[in-house]
PDB file of C-alpha atoms in Angstrom:
ATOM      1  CA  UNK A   1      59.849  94.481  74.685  1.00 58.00           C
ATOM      2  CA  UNK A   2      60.850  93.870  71.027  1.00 59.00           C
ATOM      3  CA  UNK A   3      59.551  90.165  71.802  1.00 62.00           C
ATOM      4  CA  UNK A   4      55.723  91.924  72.942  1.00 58.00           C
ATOM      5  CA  UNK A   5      55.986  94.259  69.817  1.00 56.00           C
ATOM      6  CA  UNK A   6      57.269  92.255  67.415  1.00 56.00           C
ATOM      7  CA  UNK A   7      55.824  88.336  68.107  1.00 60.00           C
ATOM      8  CA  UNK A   8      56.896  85.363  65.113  1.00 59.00           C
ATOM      9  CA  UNK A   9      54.143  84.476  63.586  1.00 58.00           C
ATOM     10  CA  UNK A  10      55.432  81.289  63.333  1.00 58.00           C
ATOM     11  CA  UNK A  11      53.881  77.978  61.894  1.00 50.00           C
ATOM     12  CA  UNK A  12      52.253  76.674  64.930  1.00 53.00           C
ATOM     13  CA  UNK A  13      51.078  73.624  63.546  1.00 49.00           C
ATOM     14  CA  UNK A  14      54.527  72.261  63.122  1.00 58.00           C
ATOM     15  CA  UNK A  15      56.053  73.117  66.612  1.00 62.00           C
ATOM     16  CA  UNK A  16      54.081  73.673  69.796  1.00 66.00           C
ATOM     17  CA  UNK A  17      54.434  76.939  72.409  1.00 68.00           C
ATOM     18  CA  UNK A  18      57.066  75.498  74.638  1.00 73.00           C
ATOM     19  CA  UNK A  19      56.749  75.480  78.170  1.00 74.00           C
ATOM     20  CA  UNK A  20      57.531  79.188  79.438  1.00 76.00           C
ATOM     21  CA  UNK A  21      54.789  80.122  76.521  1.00 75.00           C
ATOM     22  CA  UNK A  22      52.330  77.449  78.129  1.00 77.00           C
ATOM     23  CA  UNK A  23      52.668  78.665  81.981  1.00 78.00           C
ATOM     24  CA  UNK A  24      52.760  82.242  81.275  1.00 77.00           C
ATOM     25  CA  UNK A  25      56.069  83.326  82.361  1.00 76.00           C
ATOM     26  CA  UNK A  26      57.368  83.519  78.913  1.00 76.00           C
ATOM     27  CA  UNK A  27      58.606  87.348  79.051  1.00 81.00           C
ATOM     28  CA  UNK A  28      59.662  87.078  82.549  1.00 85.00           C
ATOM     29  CA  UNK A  29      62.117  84.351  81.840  1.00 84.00           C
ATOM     30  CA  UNK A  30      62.996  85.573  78.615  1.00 82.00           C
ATOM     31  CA  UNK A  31      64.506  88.774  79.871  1.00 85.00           C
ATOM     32  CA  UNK A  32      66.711  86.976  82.713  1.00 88.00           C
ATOM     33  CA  UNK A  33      68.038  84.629  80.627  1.00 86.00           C
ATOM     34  CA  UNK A  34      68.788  86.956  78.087  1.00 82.00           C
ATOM     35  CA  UNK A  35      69.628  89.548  80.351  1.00 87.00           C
ATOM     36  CA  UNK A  36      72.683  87.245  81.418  1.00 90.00           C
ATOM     37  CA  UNK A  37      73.250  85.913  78.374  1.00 87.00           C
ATOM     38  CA  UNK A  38      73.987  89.576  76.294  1.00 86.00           C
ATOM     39  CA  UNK A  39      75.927  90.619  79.277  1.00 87.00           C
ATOM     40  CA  UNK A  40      78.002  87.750  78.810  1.00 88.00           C
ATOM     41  CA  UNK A  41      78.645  88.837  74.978  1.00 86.00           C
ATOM     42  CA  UNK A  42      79.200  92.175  75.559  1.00 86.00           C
ATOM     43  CA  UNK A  43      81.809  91.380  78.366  1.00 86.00           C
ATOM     44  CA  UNK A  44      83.522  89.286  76.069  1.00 87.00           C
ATOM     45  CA  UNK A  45      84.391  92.260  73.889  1.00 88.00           C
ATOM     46  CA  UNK A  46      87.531  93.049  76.772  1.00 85.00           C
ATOM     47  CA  UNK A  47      88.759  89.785  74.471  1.00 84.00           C
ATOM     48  CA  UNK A  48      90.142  92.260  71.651  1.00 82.00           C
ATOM     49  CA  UNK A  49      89.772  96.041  73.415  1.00 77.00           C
ATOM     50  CA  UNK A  50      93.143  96.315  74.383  1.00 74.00           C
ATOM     51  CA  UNK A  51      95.125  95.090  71.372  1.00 75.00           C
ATOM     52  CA  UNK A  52      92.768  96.264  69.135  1.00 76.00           C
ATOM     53  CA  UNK A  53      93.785  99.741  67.108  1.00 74.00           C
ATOM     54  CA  UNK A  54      91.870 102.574  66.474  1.00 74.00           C
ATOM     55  CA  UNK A  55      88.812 104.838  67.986  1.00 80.00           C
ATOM     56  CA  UNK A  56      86.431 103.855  70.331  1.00 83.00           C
ATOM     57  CA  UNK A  57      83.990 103.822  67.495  1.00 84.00           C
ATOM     58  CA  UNK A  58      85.972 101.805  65.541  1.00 83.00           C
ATOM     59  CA  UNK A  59      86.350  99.144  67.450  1.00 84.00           C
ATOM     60  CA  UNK A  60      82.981  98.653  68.543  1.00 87.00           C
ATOM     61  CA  UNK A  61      81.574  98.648  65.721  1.00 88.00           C
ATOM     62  CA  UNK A  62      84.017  95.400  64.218  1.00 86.00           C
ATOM     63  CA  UNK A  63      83.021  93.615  67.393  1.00 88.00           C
ATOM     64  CA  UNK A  64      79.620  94.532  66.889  1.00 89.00           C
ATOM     65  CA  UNK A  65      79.434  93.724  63.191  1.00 89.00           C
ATOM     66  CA  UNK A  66      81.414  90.532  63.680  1.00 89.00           C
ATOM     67  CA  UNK A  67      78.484  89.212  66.388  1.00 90.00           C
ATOM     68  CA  UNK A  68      75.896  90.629  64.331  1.00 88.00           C
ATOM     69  CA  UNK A  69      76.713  88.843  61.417  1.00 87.00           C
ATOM     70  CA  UNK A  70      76.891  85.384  62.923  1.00 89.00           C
ATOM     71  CA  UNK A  71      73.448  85.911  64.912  1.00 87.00           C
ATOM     72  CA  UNK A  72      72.093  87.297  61.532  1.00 86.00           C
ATOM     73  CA  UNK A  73      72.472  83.997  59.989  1.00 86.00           C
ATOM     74  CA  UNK A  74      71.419  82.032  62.627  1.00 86.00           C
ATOM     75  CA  UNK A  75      68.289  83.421  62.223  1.00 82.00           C
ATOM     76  CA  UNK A  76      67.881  82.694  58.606  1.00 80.00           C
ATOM     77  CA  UNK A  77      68.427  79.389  59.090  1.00 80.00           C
ATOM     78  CA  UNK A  78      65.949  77.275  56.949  1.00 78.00           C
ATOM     79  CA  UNK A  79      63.364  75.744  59.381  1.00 77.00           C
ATOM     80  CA  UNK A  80      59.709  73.910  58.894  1.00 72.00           C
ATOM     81  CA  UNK A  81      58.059  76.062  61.612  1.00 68.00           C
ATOM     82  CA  UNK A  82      59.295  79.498  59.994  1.00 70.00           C
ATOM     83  CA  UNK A  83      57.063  81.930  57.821  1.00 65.00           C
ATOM     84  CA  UNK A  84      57.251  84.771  55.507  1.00 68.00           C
ATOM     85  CA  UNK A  85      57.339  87.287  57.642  1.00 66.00           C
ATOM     86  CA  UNK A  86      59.737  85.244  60.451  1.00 69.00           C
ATOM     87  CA  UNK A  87      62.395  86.562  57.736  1.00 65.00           C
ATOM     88  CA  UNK A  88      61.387  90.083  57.863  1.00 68.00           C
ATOM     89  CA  UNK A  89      60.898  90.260  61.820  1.00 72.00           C
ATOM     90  CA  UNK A  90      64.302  88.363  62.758  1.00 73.00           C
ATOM     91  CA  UNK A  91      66.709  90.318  61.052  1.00 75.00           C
ATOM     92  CA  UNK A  92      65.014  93.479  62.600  1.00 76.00           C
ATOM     93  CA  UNK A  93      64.980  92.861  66.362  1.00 76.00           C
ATOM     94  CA  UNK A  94      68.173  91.272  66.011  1.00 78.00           C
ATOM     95  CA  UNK A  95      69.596  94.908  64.490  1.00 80.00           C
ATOM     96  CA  UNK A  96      67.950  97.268  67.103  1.00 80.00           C
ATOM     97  CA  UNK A  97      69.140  94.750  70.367  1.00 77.00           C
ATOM     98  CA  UNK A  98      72.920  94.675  68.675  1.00 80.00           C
ATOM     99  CA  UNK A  99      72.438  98.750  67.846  1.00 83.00           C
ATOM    100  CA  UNK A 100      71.855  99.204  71.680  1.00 82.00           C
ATOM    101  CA  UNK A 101      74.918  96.484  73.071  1.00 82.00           C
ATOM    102  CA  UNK A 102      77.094  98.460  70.548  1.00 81.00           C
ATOM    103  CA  UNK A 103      76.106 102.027  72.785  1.00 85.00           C
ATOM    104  CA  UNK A 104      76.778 100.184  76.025  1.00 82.00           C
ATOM    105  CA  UNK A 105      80.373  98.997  74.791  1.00 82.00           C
ATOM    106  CA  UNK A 106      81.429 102.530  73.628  1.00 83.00           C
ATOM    107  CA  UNK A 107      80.344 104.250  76.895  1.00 82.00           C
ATOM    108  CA  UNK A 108      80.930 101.509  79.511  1.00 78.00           C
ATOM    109  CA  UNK A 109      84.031  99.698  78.172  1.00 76.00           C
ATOM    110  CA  UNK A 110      86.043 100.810  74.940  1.00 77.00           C
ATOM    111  CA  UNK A 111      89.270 102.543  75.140  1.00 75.00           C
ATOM    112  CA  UNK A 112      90.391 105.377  72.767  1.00 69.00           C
ATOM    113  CA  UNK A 113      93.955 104.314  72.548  1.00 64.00           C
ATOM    114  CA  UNK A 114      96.009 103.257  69.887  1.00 57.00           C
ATOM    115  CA  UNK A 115      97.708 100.422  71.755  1.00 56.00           C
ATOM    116  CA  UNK A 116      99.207  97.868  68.932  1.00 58.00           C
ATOM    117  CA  UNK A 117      99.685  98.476  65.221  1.00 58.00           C
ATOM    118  CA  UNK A 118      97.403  97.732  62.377  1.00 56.00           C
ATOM    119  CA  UNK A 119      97.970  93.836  61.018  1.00 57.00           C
ATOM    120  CA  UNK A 120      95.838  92.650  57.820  1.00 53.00           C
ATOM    121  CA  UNK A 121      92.663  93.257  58.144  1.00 52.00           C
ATOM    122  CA  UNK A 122      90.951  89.973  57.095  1.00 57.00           C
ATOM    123  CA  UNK A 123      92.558  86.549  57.163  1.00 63.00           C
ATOM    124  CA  UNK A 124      90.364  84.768  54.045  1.00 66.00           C
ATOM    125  CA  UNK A 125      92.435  81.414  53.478  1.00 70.00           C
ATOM    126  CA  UNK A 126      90.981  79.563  56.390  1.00 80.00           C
ATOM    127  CA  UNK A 127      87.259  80.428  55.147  1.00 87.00           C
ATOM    128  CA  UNK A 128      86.737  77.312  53.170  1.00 87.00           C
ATOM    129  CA  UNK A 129      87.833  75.492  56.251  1.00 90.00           C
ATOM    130  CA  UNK A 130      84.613  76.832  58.256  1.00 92.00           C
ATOM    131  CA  UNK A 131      82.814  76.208  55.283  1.00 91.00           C
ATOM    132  CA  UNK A 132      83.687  73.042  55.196  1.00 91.00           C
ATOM    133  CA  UNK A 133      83.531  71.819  59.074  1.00 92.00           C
ATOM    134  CA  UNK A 134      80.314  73.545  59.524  1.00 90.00           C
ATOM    135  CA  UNK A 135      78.681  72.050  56.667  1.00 90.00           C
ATOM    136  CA  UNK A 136      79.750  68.731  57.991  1.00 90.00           C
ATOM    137  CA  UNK A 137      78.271  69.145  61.211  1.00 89.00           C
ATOM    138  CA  UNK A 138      75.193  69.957  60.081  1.00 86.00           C
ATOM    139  CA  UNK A 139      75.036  66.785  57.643  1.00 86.00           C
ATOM    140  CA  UNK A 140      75.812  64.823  60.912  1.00 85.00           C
ATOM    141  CA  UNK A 141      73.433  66.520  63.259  1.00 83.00           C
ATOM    142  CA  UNK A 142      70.578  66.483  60.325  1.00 81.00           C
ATOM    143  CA  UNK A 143      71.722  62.786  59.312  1.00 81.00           C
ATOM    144  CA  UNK A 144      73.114  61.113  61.995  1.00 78.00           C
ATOM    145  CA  UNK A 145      71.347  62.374  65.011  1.00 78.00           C
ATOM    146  CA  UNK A 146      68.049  62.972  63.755  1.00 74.00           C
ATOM    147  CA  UNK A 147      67.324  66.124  65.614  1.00 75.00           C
ATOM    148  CA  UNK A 148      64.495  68.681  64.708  1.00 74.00           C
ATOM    149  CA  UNK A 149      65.866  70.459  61.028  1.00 71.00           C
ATOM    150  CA  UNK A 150      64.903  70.895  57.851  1.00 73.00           C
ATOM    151  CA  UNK A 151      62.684  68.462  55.641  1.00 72.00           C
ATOM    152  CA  UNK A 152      64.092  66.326  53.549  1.00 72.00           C
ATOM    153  CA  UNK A 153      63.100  68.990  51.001  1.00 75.00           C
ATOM    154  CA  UNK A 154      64.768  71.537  52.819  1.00 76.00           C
ATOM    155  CA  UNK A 155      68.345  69.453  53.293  1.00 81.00           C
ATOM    156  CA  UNK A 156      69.966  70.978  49.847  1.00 83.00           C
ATOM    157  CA  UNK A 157      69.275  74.552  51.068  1.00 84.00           C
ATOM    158  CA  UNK A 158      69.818  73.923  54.681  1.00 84.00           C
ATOM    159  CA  UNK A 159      73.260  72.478  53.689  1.00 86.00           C
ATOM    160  CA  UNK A 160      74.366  75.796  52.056  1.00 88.00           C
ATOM    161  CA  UNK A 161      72.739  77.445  54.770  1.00 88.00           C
ATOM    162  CA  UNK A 162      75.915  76.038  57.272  1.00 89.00           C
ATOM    163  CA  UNK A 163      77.930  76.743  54.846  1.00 90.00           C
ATOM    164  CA  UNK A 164      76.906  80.466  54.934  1.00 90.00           C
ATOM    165  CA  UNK A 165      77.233  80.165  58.618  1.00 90.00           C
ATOM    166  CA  UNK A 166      80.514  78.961  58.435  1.00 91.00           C
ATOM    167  CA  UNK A 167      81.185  81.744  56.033  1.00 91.00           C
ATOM    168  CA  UNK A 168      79.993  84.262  58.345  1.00 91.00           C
ATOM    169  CA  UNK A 169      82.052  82.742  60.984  1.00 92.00           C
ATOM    170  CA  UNK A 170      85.280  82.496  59.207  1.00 90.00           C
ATOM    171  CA  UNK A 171      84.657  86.583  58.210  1.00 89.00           C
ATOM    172  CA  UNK A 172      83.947  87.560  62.325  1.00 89.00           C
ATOM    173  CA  UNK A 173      86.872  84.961  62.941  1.00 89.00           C
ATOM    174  CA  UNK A 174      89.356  86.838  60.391  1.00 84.00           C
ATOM    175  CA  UNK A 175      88.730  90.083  61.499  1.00 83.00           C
ATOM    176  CA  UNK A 176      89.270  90.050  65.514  1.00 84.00           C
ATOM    177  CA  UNK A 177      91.756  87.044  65.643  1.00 82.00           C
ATOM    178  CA  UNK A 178      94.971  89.017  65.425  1.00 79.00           C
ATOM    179  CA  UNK A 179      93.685  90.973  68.582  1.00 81.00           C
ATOM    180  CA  UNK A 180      92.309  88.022  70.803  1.00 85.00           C
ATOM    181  CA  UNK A 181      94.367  88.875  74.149  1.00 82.00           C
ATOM    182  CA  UNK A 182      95.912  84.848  74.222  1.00 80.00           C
ATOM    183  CA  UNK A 183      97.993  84.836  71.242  1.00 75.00           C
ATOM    184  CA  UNK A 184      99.141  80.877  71.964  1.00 82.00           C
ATOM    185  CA  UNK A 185      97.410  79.066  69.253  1.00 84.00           C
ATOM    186  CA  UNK A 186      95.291  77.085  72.036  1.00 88.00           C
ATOM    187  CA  UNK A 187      94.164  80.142  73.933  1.00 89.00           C
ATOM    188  CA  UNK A 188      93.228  81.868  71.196  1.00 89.00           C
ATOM    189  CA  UNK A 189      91.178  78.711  70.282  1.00 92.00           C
ATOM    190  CA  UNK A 190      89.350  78.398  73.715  1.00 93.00           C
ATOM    191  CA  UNK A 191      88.743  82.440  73.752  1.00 92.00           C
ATOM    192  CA  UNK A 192      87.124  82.570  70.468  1.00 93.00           C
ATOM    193  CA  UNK A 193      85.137  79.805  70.341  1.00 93.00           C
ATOM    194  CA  UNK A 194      83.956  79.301  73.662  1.00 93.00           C
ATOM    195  CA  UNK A 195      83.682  82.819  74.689  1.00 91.00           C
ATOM    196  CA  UNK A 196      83.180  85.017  71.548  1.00 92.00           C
ATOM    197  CA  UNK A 197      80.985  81.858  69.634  1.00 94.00           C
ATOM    198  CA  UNK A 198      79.852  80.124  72.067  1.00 93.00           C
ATOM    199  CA  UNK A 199      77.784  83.202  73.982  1.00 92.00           C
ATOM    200  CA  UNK A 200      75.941  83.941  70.605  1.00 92.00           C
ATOM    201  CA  UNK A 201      74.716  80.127  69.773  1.00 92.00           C
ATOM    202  CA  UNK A 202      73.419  80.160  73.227  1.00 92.00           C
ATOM    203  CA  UNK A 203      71.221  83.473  72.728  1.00 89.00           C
ATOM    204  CA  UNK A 204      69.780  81.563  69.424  1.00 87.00           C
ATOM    205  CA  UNK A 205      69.116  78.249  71.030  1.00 89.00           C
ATOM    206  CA  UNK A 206      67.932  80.110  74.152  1.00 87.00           C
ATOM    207  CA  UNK A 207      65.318  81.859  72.265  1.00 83.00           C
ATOM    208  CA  UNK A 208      64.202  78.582  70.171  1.00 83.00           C
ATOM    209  CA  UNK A 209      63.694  77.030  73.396  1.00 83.00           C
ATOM    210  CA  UNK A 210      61.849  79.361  75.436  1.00 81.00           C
ATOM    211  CA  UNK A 211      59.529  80.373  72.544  1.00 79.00           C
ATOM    212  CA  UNK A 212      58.662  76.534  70.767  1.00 78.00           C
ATOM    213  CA  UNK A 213      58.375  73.229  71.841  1.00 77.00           C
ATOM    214  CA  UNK A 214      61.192  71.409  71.379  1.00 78.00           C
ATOM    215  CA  UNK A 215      63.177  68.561  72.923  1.00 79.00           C
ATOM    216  CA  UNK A 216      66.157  70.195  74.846  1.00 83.00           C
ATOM    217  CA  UNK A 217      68.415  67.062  73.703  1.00 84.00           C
ATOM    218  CA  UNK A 218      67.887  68.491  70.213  1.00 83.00           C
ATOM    219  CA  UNK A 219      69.056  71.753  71.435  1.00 85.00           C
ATOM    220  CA  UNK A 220      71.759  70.942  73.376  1.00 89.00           C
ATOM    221  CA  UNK A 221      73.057  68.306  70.343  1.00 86.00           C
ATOM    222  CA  UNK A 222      72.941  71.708  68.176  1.00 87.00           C
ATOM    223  CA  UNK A 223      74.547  73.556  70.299  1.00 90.00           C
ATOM    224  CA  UNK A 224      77.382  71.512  71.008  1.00 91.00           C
ATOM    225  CA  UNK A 225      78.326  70.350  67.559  1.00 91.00           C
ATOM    226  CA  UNK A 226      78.161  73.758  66.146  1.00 92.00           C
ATOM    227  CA  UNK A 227      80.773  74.859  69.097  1.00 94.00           C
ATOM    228  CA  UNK A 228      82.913  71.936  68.497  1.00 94.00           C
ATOM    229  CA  UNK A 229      83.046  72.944  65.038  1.00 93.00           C
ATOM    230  CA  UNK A 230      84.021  76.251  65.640  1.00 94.00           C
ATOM    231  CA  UNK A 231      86.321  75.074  67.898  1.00 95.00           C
ATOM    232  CA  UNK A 232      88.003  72.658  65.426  1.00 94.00           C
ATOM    233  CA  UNK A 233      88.122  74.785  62.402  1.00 93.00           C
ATOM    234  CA  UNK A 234      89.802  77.118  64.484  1.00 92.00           C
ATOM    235  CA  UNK A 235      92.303  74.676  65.573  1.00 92.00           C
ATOM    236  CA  UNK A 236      92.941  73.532  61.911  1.00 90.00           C
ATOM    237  CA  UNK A 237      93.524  77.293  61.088  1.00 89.00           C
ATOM    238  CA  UNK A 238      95.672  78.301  63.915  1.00 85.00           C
ATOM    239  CA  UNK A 239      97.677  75.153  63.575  1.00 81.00           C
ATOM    240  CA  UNK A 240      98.398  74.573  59.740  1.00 75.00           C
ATOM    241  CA  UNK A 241      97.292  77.734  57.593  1.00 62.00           C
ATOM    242  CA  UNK A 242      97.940  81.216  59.926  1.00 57.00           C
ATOM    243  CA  UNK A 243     101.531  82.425  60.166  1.00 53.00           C
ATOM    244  CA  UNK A 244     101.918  84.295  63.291  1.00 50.00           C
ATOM    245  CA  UNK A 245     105.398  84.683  63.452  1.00 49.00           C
ATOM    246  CA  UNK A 246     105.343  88.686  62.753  1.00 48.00           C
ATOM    247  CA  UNK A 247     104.097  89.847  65.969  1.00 50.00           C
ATOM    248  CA  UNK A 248     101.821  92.941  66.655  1.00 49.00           C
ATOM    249  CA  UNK A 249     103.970  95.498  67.962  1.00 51.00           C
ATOM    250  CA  UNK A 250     103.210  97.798  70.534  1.00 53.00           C
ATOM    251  CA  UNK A 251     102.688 101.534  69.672  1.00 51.00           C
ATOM    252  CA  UNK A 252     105.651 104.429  71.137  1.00 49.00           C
ATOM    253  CA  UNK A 253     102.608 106.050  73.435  1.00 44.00           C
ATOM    254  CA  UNK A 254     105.598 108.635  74.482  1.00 46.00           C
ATOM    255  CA  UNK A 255     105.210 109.650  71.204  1.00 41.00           C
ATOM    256  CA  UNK A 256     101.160 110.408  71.438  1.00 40.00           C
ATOM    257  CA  UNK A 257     101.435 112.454  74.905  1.00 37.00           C
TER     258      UNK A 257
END
């Protein structure tokens, strides 16, 4: 619906409709694949409800923020195809659809328990090391792989774009990682970036190929790299910077009958 109210008025001149556009079963196909694809992220949200402390209202709303954020700036990202008002129109539906998985959470799946105890909030010395891989990955996507980006024009700001993704990351990655269910550095690896990431770069590259023309190899090369490099700052993190030796301890819950 948001997608009927609220088209991009995108630069067609640059990139094509793609082929659900061109057949006419754009909508149709857009709300099965995303239908599957959101109930994938909200599912993944049982990845932090039960060691997570604090209200039901709480906690949704970290998960919430910490995939809003990410998605956020993966729609800012600095295209050719994108106009004015793509900036203004983005940020919006992506709000209202996030506002509306954050209500299903709280009624279908949180639990108002205390069940662990409070750790540091954020964990903000492994930010420059998402910073750093993403931006990277991006130079060798843009560079070496020649896939559909930025101008050369655009390169400087795209550039600091991935590193504001990487930011982002880092921030969603600093709040919820103490709570990740797997608490073995290599679980917690595989659980956050190929469930918590990986569900949210498919929504974006889903959309971006349903709506425009573009190749799917150029896709899928996106989407892979920008996993992998979620996957291996989080490695780096988990391995060499995070002390995890002080373990979240369970609450007394005799003492809250």
């Amino acid at each position: 619906m948001l997608e009927m109210w609220f088209p991009n008025p995108s630069f067609q001149a640059i990139l094509g409709d793609g082929l659900a556009v061109q057949q006419g079963f754009y909508y149709p196909a857009l709300f099965i694949i995303y239908l599957v694809i959101y109930t994938f992220m909200t599912y993944a949200y049982y990845l932090v409800d039960f060691r997570l402390p604090g209200t039901k209202g709480t906690k949704v709303t970290l998960y919430v923020i910490s995939e809003l954020l990410i998605f956020l700036v993966y729609r800012a990202e600095p295209m050719p195809h994108l106009v004015e008002m793509d900036w203004v129109i983005n940020p919006v539906k992506a709000i209202l659809i996030f506002m509306v998985q954050g209500q299903l959470i709280y009624r279908l799946m949180a639990r108002q328990r205390l069940m662990y105890k409070p750790k540091p909030f954020f964990y903000t010395r492994g930010l420059h090391v998402y910073i750093l891989v993403f931006a990277i990955m991006r130079l060798v996507a843009y560079l070496g792989l020649d896939i559909y980006g930025p101008d050369d024009g655009q390169l400087p700001a795209a550039v600091l774009w991935s590193g504001i993704l990487g930011l982002a990351i880092g921030l969603s990655f600093g709040a919820i990682q103490r709570y990740i269910i797997r608490q073995n550095h290599i679980g917690k690896t595989n659980q956050f970036a190929l469930q918590f990431f990986a569900w949210i770069a498919v929504a974006n590259y889903a959309m971006m190929y349903l709506r425009y023309d573009v190749g799917i190899f150029d896709l899928l090369a996106r989407l892979g790299l920008d996993i992998a490099a979620v996957w291996i700052a989080t490695f780096i993190v988990l391995h060499w910077q995070i002390n995890e030796r002080t373990p979240v301890y369970p609450l007394d819950t005799n003492s809250q009958i």
